[in-house]
Coordinates of N, CA and C in Angstrom, one line a residue:
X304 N 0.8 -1.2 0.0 CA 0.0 0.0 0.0 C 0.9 1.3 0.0
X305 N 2.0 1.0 0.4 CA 2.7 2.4 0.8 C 3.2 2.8 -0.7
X306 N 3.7 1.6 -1.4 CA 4.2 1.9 -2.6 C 3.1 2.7 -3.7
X307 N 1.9 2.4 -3.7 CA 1.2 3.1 -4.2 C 0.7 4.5 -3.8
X308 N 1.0 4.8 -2.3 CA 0.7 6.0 -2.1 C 2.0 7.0 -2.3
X309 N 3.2 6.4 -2.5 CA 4.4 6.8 -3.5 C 4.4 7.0 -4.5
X310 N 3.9 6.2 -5.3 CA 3.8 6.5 -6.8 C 2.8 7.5 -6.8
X311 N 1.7 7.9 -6.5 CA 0.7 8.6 -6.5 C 1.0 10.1 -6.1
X312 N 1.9 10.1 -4.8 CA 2.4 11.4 -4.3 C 3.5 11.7 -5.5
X313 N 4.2 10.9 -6.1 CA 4.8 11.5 -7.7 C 4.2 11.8 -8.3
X314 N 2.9 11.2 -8.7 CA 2.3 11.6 -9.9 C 1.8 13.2 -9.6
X315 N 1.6 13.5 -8.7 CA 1.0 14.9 -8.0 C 1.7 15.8 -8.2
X316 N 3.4 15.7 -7.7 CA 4.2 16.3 -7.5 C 4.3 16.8 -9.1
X317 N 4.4 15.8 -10.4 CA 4.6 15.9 -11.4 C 3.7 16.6 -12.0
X318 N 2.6 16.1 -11.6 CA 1.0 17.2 -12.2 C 1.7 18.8 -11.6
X319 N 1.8 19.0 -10.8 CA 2.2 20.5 -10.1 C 3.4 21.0 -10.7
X320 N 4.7 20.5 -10.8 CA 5.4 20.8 -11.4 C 5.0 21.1 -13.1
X321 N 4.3 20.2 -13.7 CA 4.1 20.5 -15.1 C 3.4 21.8 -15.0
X322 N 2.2 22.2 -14.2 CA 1.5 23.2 -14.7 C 2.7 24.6 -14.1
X323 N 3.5 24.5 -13.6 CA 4.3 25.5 -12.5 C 5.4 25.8 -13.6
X324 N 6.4 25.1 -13.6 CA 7.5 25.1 -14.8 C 7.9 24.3 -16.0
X325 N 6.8 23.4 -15.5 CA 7.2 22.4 -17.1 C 8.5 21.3 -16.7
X326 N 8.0 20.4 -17.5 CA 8.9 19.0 -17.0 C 9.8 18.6 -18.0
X327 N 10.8 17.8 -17.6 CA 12.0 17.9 -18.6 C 11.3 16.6 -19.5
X328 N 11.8 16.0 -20.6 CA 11.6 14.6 -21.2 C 11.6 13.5 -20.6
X329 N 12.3 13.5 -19.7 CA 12.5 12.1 -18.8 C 10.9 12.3 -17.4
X330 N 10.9 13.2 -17.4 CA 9.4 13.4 -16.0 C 8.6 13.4 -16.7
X331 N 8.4 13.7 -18.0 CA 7.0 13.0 -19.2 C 7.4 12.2 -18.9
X332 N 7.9 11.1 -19.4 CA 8.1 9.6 -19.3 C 7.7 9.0 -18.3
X333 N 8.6 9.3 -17.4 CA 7.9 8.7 -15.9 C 6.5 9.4 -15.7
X334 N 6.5 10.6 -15.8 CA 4.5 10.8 -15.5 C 3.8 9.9 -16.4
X335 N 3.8 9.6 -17.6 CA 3.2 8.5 -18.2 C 3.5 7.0 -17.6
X336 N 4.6 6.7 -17.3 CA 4.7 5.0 -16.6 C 3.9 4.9 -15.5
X337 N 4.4 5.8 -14.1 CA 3.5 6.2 -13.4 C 2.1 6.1 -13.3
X338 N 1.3 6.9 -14.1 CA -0.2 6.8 -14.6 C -0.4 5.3 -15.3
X339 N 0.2 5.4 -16.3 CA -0.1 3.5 -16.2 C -0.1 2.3 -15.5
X340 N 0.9 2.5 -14.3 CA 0.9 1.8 -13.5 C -0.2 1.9 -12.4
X341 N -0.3 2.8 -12.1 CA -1.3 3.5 -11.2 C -2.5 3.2 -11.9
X342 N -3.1 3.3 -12.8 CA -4.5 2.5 -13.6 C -4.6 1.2 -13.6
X343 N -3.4 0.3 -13.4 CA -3.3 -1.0 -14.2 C -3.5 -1.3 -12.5
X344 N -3.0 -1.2 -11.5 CA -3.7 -1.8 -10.2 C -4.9 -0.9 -10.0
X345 N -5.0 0.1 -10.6 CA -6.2 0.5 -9.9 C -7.6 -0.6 -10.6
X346 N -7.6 -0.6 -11.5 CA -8.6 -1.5 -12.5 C -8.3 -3.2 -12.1
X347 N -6.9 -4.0 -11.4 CA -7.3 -5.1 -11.2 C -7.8 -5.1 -10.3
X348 N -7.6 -3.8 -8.8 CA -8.9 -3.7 -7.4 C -9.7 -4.1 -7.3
X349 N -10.1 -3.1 -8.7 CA -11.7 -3.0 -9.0 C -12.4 -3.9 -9.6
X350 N -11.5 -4.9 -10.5 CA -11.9 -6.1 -11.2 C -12.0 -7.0 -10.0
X351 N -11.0 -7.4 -9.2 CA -11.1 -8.1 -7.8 C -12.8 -8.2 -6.5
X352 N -13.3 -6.7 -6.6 CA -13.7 -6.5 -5.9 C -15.2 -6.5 -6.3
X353 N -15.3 -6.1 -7.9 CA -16.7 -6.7 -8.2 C -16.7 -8.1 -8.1
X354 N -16.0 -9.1 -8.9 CA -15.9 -10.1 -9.0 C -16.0 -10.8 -7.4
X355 N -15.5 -10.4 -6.4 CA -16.3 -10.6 -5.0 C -17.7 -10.7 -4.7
X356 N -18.2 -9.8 -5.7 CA -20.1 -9.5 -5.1 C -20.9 -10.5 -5.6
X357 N -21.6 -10.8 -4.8 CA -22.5 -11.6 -5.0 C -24.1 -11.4 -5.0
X358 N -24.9 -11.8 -5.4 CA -26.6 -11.5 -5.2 C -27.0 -12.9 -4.3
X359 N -28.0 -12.3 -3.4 CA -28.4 -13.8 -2.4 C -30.6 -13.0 -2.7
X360 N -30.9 -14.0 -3.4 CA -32.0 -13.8 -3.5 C -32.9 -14.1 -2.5
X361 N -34.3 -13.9 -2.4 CA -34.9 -14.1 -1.1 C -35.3 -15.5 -0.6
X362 N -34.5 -16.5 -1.6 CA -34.6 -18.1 -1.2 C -33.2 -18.5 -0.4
X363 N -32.5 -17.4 -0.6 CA -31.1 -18.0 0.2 C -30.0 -17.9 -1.3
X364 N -30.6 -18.1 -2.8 CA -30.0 -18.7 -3.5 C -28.6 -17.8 -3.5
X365 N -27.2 -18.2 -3.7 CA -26.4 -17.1 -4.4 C -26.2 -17.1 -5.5
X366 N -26.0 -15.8 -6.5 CA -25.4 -15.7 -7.8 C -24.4 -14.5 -7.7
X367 N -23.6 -15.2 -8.8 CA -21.6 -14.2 -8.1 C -22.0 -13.3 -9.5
X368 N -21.2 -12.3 -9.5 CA -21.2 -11.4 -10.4 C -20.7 -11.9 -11.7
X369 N -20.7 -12.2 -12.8 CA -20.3 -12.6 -14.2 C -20.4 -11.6 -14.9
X370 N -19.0 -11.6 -15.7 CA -18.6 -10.7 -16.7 C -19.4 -11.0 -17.8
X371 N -19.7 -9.6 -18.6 CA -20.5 -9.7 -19.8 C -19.7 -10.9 -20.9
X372 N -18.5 -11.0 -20.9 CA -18.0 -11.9 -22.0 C -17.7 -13.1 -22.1
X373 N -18.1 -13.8 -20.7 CA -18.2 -15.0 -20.1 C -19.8 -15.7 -20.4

């Protein structure tokens, strides 16, 4: 968790610096790796966490969440 709240406090710092003085070619780069990495766990969370949910109908029955392409 900490590492993500590292990469995140970069991406910030990077956001603020670009609008303030502008970032050299190499802090583009890392602000794009950064954001990609930062989306790519943020989206398996979220994939993890729906895929957790379940429906329990009023017989008791369960049904788990299923992806549209399954």
């Amino acid at each position: 968790m900490e590492e993500i709240s590292k990469r995140l406090e970069r991406i910030n710092f990077l956001a603020k610096k670009a609008k303030t003085e502008g970032l050299t070619d190499d802090e583009i780069l890392e602000r794009e790796r950064l954001r990609k990495e930062y989306l790519s766990d943020f989206r398996k969370k979220m994939r993890s966490r729906i895929e957790s949910i379940a429906f329990v109908d009023e017989n008791g029955n369960i049904t788990p969440v299923k992806r549209k392409d399954q």
